CSV table of C-alpha atoms and ligand atoms in Angstrom, one decimal:
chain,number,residue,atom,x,y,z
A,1,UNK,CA,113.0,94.4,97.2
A,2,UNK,CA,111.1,91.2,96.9
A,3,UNK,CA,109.0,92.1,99.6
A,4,UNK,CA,106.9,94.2,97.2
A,5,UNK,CA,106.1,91.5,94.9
A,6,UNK,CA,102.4,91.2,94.9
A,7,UNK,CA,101.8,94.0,97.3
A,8,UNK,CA,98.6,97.1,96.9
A,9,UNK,CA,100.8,99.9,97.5
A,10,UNK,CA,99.0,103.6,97.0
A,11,UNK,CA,101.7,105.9,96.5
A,12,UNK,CA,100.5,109.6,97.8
A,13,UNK,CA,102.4,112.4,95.5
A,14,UNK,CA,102.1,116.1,97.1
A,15,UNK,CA,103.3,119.3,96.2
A,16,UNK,CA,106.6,120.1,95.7
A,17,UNK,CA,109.5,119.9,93.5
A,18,UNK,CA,110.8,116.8,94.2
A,19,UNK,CA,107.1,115.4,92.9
A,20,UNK,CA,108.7,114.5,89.4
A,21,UNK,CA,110.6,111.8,91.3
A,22,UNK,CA,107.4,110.0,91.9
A,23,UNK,CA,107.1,109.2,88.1
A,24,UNK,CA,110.7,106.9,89.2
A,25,UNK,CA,109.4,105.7,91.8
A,26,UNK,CA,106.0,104.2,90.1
A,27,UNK,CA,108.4,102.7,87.9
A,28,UNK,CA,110.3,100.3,90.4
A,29,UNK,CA,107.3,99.5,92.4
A,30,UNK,CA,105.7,98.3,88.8
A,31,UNK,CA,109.5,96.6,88.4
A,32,UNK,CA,109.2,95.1,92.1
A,33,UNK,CA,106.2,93.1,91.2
A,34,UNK,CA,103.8,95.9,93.1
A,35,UNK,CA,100.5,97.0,92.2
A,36,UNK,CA,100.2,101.0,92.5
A,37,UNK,CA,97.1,103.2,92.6
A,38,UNK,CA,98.4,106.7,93.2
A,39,UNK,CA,96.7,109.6,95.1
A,40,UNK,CA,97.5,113.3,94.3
A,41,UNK,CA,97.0,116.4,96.0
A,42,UNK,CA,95.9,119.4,94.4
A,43,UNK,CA,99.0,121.4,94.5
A,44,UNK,CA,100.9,118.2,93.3
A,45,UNK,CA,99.2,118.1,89.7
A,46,UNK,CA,100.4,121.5,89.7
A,47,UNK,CA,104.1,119.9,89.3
A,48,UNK,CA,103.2,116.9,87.5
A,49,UNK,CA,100.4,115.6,85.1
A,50,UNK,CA,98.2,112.9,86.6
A,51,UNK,CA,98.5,111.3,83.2
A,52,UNK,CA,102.0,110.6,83.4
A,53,UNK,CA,101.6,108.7,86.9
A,54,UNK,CA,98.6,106.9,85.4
A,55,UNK,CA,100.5,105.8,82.6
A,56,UNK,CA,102.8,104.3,84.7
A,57,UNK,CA,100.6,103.0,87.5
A,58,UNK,CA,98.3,101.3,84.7
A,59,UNK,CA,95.4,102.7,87.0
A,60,UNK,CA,93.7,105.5,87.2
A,61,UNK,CA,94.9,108.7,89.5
A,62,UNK,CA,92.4,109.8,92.3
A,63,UNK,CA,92.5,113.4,93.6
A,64,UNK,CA,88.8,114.5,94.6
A,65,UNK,CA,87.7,113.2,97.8
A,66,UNK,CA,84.1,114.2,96.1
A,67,UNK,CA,84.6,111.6,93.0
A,68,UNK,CA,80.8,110.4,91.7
A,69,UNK,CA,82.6,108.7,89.6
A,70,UNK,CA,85.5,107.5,91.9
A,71,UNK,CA,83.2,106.9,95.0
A,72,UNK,CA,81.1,104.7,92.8
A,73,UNK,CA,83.9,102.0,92.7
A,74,UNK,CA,86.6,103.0,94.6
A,75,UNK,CA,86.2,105.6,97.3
A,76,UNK,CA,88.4,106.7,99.9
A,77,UNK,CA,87.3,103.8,102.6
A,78,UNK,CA,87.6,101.3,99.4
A,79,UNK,CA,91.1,102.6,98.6
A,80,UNK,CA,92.4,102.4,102.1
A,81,UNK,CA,90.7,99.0,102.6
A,82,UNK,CA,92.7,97.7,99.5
A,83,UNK,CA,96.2,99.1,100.0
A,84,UNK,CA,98.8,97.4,102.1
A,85,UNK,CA,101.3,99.8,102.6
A,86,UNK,CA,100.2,103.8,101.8
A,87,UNK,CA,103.9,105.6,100.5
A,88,UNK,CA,103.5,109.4,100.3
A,89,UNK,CA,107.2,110.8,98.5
A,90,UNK,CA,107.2,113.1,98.4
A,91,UNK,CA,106.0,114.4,101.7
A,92,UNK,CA,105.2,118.4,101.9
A,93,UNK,CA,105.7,120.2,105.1
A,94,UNK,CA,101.9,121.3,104.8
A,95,UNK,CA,100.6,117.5,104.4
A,96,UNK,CA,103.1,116.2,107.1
A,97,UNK,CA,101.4,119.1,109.2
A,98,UNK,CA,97.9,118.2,108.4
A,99,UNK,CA,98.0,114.0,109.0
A,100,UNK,CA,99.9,115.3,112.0
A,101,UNK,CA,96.6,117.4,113.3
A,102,UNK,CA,94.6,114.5,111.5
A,103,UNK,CA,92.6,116.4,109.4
A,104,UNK,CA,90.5,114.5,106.5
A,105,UNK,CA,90.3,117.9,103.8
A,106,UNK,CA,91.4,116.2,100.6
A,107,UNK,CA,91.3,112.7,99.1
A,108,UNK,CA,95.0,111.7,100.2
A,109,UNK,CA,94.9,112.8,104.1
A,110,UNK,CA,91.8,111.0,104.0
A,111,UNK,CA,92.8,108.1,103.3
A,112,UNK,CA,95.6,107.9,105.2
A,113,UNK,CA,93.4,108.7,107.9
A,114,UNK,CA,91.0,105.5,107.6
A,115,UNK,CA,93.8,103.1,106.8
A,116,UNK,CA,95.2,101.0,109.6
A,117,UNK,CA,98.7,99.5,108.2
A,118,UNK,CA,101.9,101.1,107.5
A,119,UNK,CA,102.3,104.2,106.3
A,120,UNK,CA,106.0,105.8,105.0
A,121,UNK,CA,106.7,109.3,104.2
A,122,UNK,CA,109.7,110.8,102.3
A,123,UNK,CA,109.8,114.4,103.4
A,124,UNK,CA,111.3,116.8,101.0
A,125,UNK,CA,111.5,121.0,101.8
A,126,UNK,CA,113.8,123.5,102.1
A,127,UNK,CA,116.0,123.4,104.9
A,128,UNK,CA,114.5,125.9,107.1
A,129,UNK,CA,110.8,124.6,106.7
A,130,UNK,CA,112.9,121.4,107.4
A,131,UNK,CA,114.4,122.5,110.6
A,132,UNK,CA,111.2,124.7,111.7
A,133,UNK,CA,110.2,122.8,114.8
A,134,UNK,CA,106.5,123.2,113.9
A,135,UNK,CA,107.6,120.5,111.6
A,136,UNK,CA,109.8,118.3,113.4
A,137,UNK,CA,106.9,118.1,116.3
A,138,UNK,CA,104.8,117.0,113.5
A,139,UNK,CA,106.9,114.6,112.6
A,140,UNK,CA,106.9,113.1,115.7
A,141,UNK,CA,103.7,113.0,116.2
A,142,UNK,CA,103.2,110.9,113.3
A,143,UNK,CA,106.4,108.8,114.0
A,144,UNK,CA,104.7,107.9,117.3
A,145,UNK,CA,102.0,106.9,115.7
A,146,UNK,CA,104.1,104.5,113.9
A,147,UNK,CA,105.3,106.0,110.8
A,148,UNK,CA,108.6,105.3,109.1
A,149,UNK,CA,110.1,108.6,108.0
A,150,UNK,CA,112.6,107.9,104.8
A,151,UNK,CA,114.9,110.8,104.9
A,152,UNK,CA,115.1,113.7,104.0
A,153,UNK,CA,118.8,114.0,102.7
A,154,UNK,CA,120.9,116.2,102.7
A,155,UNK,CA,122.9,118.6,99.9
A,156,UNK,CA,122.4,121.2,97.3
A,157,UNK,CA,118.6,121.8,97.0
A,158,UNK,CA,116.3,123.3,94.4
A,159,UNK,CA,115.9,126.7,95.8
A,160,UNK,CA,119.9,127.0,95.9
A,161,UNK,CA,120.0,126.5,99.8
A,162,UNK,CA,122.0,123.8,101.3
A,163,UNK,CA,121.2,121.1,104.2
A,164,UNK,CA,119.2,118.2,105.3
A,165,UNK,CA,115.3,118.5,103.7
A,166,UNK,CA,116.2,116.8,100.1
A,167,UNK,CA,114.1,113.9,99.5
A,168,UNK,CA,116.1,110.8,99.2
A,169,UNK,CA,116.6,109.0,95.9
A,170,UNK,CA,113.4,106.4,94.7
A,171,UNK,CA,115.6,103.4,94.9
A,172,UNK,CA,116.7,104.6,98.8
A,173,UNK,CA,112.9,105.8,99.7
A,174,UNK,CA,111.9,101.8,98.2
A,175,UNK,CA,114.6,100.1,100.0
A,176,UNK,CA,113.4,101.5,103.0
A,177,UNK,CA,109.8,101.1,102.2
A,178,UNK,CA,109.8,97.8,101.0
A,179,UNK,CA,110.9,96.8,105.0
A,180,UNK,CA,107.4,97.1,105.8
A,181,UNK,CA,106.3,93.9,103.8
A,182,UNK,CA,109.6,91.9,105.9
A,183,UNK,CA,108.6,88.7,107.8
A,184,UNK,CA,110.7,88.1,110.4
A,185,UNK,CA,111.7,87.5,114.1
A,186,UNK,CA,112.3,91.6,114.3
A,187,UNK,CA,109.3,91.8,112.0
A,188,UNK,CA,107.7,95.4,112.9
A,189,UNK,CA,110.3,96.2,115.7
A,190,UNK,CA,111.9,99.3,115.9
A,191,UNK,CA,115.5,99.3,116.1
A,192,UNK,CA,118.0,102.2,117.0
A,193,UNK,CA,121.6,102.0,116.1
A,194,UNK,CA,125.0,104.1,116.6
A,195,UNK,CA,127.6,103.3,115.0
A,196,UNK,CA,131.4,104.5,114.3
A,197,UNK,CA,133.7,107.0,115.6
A,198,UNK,CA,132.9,110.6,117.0
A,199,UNK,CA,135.6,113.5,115.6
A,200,UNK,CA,135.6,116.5,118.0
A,201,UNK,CA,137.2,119.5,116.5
A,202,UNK,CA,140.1,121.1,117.6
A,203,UNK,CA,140.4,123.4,114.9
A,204,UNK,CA,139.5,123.6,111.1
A,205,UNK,CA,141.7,120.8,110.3
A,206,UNK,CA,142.6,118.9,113.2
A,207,UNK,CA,140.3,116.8,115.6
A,208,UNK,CA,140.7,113.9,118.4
A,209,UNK,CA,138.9,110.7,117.3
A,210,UNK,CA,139.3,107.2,117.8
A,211,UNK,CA,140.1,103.7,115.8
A,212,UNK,CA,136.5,102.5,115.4
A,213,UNK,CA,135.5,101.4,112.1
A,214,UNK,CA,131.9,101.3,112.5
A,215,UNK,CA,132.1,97.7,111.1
A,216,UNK,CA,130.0,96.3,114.5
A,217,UNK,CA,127.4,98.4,114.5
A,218,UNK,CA,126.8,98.0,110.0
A,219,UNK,CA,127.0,94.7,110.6
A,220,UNK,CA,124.1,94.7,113.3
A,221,UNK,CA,122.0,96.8,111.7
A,222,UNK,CA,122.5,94.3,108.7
A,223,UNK,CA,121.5,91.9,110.7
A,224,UNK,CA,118.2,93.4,111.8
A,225,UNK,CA,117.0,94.5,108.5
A,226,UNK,CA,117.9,91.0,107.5
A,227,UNK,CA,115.3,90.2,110.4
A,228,UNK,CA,112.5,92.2,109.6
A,229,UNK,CA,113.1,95.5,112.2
A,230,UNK,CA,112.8,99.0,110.7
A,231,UNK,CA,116.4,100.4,111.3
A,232,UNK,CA,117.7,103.9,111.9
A,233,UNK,CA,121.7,103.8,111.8
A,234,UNK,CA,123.1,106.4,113.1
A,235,UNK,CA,126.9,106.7,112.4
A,236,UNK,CA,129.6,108.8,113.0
A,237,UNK,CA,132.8,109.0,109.7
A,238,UNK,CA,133.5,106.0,108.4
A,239,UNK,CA,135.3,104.2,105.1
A,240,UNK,CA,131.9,101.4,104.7
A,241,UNK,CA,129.2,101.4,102.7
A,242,UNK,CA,126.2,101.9,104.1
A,243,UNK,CA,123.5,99.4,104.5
A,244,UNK,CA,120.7,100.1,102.1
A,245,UNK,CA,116.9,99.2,103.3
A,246,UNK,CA,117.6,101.8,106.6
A,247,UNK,CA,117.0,105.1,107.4
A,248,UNK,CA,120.7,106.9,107.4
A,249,UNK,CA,121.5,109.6,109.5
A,250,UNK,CA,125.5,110.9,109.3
A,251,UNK,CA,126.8,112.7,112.3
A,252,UNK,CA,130.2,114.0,113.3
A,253,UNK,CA,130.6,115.1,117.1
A,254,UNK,CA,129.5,113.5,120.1
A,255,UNK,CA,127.0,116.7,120.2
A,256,UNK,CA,125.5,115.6,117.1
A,257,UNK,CA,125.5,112.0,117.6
A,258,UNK,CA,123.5,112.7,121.1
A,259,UNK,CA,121.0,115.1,119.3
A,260,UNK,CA,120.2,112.5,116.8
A,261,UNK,CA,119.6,109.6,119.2
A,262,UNK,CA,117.2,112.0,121.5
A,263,UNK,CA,115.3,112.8,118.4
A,264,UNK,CA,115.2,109.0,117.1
A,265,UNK,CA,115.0,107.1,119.9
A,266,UNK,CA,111.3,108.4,120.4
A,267,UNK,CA,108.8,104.9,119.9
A,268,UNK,CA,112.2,102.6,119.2
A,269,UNK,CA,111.7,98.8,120.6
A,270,UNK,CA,115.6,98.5,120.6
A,271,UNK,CA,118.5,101.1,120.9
A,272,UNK,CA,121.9,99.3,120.2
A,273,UNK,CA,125.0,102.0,121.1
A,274,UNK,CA,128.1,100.6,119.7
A,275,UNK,CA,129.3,103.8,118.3
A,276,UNK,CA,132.5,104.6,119.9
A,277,UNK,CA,131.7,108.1,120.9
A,278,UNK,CA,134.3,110.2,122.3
A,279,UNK,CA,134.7,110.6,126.4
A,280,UNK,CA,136.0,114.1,126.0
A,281,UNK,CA,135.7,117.3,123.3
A,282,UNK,CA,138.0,120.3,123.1
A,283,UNK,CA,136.7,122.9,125.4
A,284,UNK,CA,137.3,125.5,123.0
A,285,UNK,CA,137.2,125.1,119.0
A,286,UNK,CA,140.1,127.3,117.3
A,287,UNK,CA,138.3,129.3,114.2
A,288,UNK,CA,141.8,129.2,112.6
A,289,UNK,CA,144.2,126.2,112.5
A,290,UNK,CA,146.6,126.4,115.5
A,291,UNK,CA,150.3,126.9,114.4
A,292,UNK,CA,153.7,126.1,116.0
A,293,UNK,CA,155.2,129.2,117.8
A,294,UNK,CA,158.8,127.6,117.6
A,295,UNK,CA,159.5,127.9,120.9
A,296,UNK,CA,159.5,124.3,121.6
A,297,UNK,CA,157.3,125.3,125.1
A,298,UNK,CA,154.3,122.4,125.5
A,299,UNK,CA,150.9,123.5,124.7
A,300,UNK,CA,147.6,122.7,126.9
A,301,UNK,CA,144.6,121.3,125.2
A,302,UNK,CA,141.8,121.4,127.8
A,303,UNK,CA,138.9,118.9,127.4
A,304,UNK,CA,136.1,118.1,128.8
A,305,UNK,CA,133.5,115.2,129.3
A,306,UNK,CA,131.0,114.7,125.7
A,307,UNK,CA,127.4,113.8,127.3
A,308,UNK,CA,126.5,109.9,127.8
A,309,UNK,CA,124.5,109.1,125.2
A,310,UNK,CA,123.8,105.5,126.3
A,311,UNK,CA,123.2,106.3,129.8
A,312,UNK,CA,121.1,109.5,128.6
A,313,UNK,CA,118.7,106.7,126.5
A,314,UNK,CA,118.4,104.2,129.2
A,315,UNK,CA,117.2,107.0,132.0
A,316,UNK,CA,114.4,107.9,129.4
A,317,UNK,CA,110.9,107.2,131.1
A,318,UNK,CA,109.8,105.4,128.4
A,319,UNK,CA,113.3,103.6,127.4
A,320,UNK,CA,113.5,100.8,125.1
A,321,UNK,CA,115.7,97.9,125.3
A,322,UNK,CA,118.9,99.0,125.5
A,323,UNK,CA,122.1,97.5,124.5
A,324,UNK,CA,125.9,98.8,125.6
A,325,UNK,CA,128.7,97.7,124.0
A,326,UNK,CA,131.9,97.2,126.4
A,327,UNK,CA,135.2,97.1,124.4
A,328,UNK,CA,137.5,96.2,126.9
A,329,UNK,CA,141.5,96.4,127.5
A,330,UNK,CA,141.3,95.1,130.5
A,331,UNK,CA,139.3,93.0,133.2
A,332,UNK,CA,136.7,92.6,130.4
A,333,UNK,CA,134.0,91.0,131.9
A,334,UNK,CA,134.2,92.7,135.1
A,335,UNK,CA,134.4,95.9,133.7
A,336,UNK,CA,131.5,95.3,131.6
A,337,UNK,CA,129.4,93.8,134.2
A,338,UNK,CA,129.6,97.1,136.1
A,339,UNK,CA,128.7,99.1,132.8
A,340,UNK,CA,125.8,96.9,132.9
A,341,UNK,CA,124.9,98.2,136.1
A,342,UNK,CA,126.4,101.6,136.1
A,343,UNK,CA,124.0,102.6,133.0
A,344,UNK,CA,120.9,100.7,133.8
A,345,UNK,CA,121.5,98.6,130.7
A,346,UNK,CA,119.4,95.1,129.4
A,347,UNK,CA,122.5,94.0,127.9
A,348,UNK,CA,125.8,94.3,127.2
A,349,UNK,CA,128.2,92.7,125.0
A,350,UNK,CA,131.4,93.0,126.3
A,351,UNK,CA,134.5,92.6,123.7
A,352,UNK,CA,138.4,92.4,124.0
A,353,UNK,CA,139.7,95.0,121.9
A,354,UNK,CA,143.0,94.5,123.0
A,355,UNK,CA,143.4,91.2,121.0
A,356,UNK,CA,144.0,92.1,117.3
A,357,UNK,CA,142.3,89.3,116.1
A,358,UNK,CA,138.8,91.0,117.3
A,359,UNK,CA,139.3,94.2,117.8
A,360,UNK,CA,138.5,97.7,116.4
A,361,UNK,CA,138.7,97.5,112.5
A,362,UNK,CA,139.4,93.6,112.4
A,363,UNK,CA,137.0,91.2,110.4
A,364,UNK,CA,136.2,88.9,113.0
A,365,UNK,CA,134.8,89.3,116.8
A,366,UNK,CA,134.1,87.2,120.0
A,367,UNK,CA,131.7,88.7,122.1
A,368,UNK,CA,130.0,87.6,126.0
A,369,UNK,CA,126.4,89.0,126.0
A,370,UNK,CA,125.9,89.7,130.0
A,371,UNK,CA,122.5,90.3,131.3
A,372,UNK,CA,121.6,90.6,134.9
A,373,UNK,CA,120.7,86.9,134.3
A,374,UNK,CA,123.3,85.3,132.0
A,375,UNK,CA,126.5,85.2,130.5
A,376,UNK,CA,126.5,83.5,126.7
A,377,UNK,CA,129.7,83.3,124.6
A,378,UNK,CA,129.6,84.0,121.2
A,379,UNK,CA,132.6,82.1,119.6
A,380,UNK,CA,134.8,83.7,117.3
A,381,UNK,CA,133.4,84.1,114.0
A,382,UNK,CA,133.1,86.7,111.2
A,383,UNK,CA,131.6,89.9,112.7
A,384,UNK,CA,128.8,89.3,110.5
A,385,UNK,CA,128.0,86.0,111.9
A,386,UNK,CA,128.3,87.7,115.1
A,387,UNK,CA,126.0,90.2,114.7
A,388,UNK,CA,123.4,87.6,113.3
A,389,UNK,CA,123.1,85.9,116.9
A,390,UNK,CA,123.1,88.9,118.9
A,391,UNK,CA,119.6,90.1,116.7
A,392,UNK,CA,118.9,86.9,118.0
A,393,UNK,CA,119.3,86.6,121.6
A,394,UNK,CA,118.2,90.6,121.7
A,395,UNK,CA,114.6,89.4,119.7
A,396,UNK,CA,114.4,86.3,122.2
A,397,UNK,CA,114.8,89.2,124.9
A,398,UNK,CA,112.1,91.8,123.8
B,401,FMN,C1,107.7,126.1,93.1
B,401,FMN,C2,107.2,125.6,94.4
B,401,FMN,C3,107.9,124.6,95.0
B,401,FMN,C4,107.6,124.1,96.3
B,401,FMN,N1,108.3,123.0,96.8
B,401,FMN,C5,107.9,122.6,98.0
B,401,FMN,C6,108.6,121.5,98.6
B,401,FMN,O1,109.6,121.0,98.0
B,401,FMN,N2,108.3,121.1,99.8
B,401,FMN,C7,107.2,121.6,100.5
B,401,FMN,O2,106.9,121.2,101.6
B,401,FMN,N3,106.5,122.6,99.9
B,401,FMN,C8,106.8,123.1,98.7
B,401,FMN,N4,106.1,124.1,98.2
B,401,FMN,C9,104.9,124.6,98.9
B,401,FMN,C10,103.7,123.7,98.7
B,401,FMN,O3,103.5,123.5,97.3
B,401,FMN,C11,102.5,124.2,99.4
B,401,FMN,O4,102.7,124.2,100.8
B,401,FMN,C12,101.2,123.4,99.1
B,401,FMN,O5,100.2,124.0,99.8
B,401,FMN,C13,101.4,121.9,99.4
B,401,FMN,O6,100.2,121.3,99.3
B,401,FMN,P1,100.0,119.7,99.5
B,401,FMN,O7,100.7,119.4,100.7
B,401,FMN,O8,98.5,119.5,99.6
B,401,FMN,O9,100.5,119.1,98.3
B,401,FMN,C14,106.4,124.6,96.9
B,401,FMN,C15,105.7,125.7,96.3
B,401,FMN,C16,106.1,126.1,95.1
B,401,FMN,C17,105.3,127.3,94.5
């Protein structure tokens, strides 16, 4: 977290539980180097003191948009004229709803209103205010508008309810964060990525998936945070760790994975698909767990075709630059070329993943980006490696 060495960040704190977290998250961007001024709504110094974040900060803590004593030296046009980056973790469904309808009622939507950099949220609510789409339309509103949305998580929450609306960990919210300061050749792009298998169930405890390891897609997104985009990873169940600095989102069918790229995919520069997402899903899902009749007759599983997810993003009117992946038994570079053309793609990079050496779950890769245009090689190498020039050639593209 470098990049927040020497940065004016103004961390906005609202009102819910998850506020007691900010007091952390002070801490690091003190640690990092940063300097912090912090902005609280009402209902937020009804969870914690102002004094704990100012003893922290070192500065002050603003609340009233009608300070005398505040506008004097630093009002709300002075504060959003010195920060660089406005963090607001966590983010309540009613503040995400008013910068969403850009209203200017309190000191904190105010200022976020009259600054012009970046501006990250860390949403934290229950799961249904989560999943209420008056929210998620708010969201995307103010995703459009170019803000990075860290999270939520999801888990065991405060109210006793379980799912996604838990705000992410202060070291996962800063990782993300701190992207915003990046200088790079991706600096400020937007970058999409799938990654992984898909498992579609067949009952409780059985499921058809396939052998990808998700290694191609980690790697990239690597590879872009490492560049200076702002990376959503989306990825189906896999044995890696996950990259820090991006914002996660786990998925387990193809119906999920497709979901989460049409609500992601919205204001994205690039969308990368290398996740290996299933062709076909069960038509029907057993309840209970199939068992052996014993009388040795065959049984029918009937399946049928998962939605195209890549051809799905690069039919959207207003698509970004969109990236297949082609992992080839066969014919590889004729088979990718009419991918390439079949889906409407910018680029594909076409792999042979019937060669151990490089294929699904191996270390190493040798890819052939194809473009309408040109062919290039990329010489076997560590999939890292790999991944490095593909960021590349993709930021030479866009
Ligand atoms: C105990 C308690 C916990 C709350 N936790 C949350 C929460 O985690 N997320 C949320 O969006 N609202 C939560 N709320 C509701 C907000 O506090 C309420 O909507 C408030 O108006 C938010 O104001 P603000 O966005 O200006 O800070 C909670 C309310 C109470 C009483």
């Amino acid at each position: 977290m470098d990049s927040l060495t020497n940065k004016n960040v103004l961390l906005g704190v609202t009102g819910g539980i998850a506020a007691y977290k900010s007091a952390e998250i002070v801490r690091h961007l003190k640690k990092s180097g940063s300097s912090v001024r912090v902005v609280m709504t009402k209902s937020a110094e009804e969870f914690i003191t102002p004094l704990t974040l100012q003893a922290l900060s070192g500065n002050r803590v603003s609340s009233e948009l009608l300070d005398a004593e505040a506008e004097a030296a630093m009002g709300h046009i002075e504060l959003a004229k010195w920060a660089d980056a406005i963090l607001i973790a966590p983010a309540t469904a009613n503040t995400i709803a008013r910068l969403s309808s850009g209203r200017g009622d309190d000191l904190l939507s105010t200022v976020t209103l009259a600054f012009d950099g970046p501006v990250s949220l860390a949403p934290a609510m229950n799961q249904a205010m989560w999943r209420d789409e008056r929210t998620q339309e708010n969201l995307d509103r103010l995703i459009q508008k170019g803000y990075e949305v860290c999270g939520p998580g999801s888990g065991e929450q405060a109210c006793g309810d379980i799912g996604l609306g838990r705000m992410l960990e202060p070291l996962e919210i800063l990782q993300i964060f701190s992207n915003s300061f990046t200088k790079g050749k991706m600096s400020g792009k937007r970058v999409l990525i799938t990654a992984g298998p898909t498992q579609e169930p067949i009952d409780p405890v059985r499921f058809i998936t396939n052998r990808s390891s998700g290694k191609m897609g980690y790697n990239l997104a690597e590879a872009a945070i490492e560049s200076g985009a702002r990376v959503t990873l989306i990825s189906g169940p896999v044995d890696i760790p996950k990259p820090s600095n991006c914002n996660f989102v786990s998925v387990e069918t193809a119906q999920e994975m497709y979901d989460a790229v049409m609500h992601h995919v919205k204001e994205k520069d690039v969308y990368i698909g290398t996740a290996a997402v299933s062709d076909y899903k069960p038509v029907n899902t057993s309840n209970l767990k199939i068992k052996k009749d014993g009388s040795g007759k065959p049984i029918t599983l009937e399946l049928e075709e998962n939605k195209d997810i890549l051809k799905s993003v690069s039919e959207l009117q207003d698509k970004p630059y969109v990236v297949g992946f082609a992992a080839e038994t066969d014919n590889l570079l004729v088979n990718a070329d009419k991918k390439l053309k079949g889906k409407n793609l910018d680029l594909i990079v076409a792999n042979d993943v019937s060669d151990k050496e490089i294929g699904f779950n191996s270390e190493q890769n040798e890819v052939t980006l194809i473009t309408l245009k040109e062919k290039t090689l990329i010489e076997r190498q560590s999939k890292k490696k790999v991944s490095r020039q593909i960021i590349d050639f993709i930021s030479d593209q866009i």
